Coordinates of C-alpha atoms and ligand atoms in Angstrom, one line a residue:
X76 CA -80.2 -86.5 -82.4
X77 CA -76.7 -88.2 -81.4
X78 CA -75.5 -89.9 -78.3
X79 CA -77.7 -89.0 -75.6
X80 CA -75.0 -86.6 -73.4
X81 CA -75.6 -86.9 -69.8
X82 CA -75.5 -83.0 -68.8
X83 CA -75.4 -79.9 -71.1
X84 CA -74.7 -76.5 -69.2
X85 CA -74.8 -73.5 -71.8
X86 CA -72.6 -71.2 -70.7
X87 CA -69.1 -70.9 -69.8
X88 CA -69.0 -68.2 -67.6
X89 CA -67.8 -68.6 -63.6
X90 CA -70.9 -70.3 -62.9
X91 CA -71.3 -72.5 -65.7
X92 CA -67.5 -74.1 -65.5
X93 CA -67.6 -74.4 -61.6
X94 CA -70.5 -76.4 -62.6
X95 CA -68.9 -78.3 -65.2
X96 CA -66.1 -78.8 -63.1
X97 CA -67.5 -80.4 -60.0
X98 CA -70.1 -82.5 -62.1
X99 CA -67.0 -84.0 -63.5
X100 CA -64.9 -84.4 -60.5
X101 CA -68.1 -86.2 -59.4
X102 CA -67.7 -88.5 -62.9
X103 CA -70.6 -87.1 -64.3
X104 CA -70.3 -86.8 -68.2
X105 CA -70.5 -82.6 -68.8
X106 CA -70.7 -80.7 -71.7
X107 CA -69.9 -77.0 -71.0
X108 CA -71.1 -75.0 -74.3
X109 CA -69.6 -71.5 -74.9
X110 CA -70.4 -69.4 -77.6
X111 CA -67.4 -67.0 -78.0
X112 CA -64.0 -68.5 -79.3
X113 CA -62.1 -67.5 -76.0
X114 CA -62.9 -66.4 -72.4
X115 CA -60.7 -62.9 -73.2
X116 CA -63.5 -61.0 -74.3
X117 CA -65.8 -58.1 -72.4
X118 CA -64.1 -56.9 -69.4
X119 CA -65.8 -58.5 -66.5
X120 CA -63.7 -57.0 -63.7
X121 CA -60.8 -58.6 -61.7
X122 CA -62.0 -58.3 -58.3
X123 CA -61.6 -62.1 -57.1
X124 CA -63.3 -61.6 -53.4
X125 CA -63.2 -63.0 -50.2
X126 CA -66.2 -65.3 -50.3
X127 CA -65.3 -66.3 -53.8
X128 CA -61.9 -66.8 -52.3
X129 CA -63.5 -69.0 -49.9
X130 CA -65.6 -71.3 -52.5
X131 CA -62.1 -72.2 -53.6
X132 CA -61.0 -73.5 -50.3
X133 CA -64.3 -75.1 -50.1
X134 CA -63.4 -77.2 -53.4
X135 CA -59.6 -77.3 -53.0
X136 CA -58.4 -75.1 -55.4
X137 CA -57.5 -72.5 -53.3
X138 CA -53.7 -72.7 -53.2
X139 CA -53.2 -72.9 -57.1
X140 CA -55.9 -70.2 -58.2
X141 CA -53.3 -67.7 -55.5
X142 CA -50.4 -69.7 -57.6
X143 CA -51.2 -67.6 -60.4
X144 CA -50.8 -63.8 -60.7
X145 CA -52.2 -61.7 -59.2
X146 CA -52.2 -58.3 -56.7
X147 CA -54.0 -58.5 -53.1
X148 CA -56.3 -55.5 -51.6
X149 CA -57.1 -56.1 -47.9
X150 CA -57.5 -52.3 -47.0
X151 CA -58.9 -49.1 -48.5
X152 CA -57.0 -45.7 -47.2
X153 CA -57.6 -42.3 -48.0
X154 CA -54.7 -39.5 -48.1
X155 CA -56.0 -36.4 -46.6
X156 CA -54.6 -33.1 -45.1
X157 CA -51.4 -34.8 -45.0
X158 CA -52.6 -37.3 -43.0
X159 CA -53.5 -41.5 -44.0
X160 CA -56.9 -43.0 -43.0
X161 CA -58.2 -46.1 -43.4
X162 CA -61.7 -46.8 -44.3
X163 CA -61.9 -50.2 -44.7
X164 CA -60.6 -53.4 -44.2
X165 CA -61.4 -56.7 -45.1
X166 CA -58.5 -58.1 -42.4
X167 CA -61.0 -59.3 -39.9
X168 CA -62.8 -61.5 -41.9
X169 CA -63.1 -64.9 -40.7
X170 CA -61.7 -66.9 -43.6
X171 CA -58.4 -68.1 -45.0
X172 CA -57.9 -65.5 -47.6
X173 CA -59.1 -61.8 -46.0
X174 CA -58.4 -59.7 -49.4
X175 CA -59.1 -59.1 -52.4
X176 CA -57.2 -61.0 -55.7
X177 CA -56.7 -58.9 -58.4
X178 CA -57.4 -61.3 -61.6
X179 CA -58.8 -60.6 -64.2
X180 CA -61.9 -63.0 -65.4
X181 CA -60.5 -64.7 -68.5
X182 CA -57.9 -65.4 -66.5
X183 CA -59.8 -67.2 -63.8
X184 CA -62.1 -69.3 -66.1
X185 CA -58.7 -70.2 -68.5
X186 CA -57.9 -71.9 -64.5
X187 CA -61.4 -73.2 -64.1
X188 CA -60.9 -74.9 -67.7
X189 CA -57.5 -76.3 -66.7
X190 CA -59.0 -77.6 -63.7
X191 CA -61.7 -79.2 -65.7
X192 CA -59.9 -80.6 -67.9
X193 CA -57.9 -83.0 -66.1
X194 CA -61.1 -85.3 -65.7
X195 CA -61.9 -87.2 -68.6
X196 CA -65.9 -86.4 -68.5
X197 CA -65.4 -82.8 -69.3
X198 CA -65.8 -81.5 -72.4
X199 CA -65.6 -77.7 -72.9
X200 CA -66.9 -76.7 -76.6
X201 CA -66.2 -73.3 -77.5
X202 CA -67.7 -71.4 -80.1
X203 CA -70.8 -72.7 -79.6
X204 CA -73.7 -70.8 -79.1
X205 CA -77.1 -72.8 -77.9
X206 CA -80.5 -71.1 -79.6
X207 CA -83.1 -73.3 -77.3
X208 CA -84.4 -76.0 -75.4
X209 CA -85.6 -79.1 -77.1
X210 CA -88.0 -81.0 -76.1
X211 CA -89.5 -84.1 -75.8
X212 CA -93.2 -85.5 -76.7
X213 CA -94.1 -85.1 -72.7
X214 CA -92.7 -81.0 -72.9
X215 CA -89.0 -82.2 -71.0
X216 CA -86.4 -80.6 -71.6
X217 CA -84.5 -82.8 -73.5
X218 CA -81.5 -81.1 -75.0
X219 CA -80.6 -78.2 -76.7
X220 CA -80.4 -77.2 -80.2
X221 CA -77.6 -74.9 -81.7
X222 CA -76.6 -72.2 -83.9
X223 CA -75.6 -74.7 -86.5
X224 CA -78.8 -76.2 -86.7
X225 CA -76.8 -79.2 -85.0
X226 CA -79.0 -80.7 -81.7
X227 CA -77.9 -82.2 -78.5
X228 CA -79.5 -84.6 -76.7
X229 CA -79.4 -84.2 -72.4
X230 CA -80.7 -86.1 -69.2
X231 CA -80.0 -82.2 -68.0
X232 CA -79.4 -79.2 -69.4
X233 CA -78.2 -76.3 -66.9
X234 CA -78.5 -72.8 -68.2
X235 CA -76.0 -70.8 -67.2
X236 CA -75.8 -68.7 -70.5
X237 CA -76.3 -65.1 -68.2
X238 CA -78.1 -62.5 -67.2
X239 CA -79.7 -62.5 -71.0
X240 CA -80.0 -66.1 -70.7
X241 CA -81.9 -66.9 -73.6
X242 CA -82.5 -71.1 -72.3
X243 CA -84.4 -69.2 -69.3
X244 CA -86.6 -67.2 -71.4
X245 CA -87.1 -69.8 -73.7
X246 CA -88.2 -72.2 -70.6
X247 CA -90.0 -69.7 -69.3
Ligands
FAD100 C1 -68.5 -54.7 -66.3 C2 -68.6 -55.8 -65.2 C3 -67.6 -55.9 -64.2 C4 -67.7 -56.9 -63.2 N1 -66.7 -56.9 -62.3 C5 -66.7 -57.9 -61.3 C6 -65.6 -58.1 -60.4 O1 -64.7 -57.3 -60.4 N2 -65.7 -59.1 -59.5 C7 -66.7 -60.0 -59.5 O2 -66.7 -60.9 -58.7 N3 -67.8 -59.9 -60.4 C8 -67.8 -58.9 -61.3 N4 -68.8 -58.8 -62.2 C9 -69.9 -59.7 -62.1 C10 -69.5 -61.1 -62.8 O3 -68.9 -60.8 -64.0 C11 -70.7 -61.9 -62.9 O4 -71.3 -62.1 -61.6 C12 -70.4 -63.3 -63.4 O5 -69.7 -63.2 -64.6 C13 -71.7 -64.1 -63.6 O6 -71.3 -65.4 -64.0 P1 -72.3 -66.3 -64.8 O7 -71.5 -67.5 -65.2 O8 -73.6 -66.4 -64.1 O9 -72.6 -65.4 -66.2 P2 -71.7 -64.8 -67.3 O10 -70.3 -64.5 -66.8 O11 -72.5 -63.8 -68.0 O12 -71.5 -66.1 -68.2 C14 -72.4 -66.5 -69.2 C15 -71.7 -67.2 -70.3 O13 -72.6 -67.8 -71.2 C16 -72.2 -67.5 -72.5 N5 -73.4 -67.6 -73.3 C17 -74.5 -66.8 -73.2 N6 -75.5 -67.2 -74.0 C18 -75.0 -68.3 -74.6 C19 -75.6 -69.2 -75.5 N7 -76.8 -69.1 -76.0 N8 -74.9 -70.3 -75.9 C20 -73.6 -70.5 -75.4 N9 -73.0 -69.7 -74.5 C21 -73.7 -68.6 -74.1 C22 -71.6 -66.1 -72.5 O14 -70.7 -65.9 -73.6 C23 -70.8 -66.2 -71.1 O15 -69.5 -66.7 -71.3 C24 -68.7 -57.8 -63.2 C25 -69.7 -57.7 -64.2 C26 -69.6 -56.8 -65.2 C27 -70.7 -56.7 -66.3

């Protein structure tokens, strides 16, 4: 194995790049493995809501993710007899962005990855798909080896590779 990298998250999905984006911001050397070529794949909705909103504030992004496109939804009404009802609204909710963003997903992590990339520590690799944990002698995880039989050494290795996470099965 190569260069021992400090942290390896498989996955670049939401949770993986806001990972690899605040480890770097902290100067932490990342490695953010993705396995598709591009983030415009499977449709992964475009509800961006409130509380996510809010994580945004949280890390100062907030302002330039609403910089991009995007439609708001605070209120859901329904048409009836002639008449206009609302059913639900997100108005009263005690945070800086009460609404919906309509985003779509590739969209938001193409921002994430923008974001990311503006620290030198980050380093995004797409098209590369993780298999397993490796380990060390004492059972560690001590990396990760990939599809092309390549291996990567890591102090840490987050898996953030999904709900079919393979690293988590693999862990057990
Ligand atoms: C149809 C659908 C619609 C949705 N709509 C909304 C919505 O409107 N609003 C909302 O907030 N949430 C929505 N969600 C939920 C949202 O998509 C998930 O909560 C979110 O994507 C989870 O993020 P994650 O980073 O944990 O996992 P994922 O988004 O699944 O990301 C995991 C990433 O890891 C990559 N990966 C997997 N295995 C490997 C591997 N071995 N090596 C390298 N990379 C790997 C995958 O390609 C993927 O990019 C929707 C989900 C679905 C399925």
């Amino acid at each position: 194995m190569g260069e021992r990298l400090s942290t390896v998250i498989v996955g670049g999905g939401p949770a993986g790049m806001v990972a690899g984006l605040l480890l770097a911001r902290a100067g932490v050397r990342v490695t953010v493995l993705e396995k598709h070529r591009d983030f415009l794949r499977d449709f992964r909705g475009d509800t961006v809501h409130p509380s996510t909103l809010d994580l945004f504030r949280q890390i100062g992004l907030l302002g330039e993710l609403l910089a991009l496109p995007h439609a708001r939804f605070d209120t859901a009404t329904l048409d009836l007899l002639g008449r206009r009802y609302t059913i639900a609204t997100l108005r009263h909710l005690p945070v800086v962005a009460p609404y919906i963003a309509m985003m779509p997903q590739w969209d938001l992590l193409d921002f994430i990855a923008r974001q990311a990339r503006r620290y030198p520590t980050f380093d995004l690799r797409m098209t590369t798909e993780a298999v397993a944990p490796v380990l060390d002698a004492a059972g560690r995880v001590a990396g990760v080896s990939l599809a092309s039989g390549e291996a990567l050494p890591a102090r840490l290795v987050i898996a953030a590779d999904g709900r079919r996470s393979v690293l988590r099965e693999a862990a057990g």
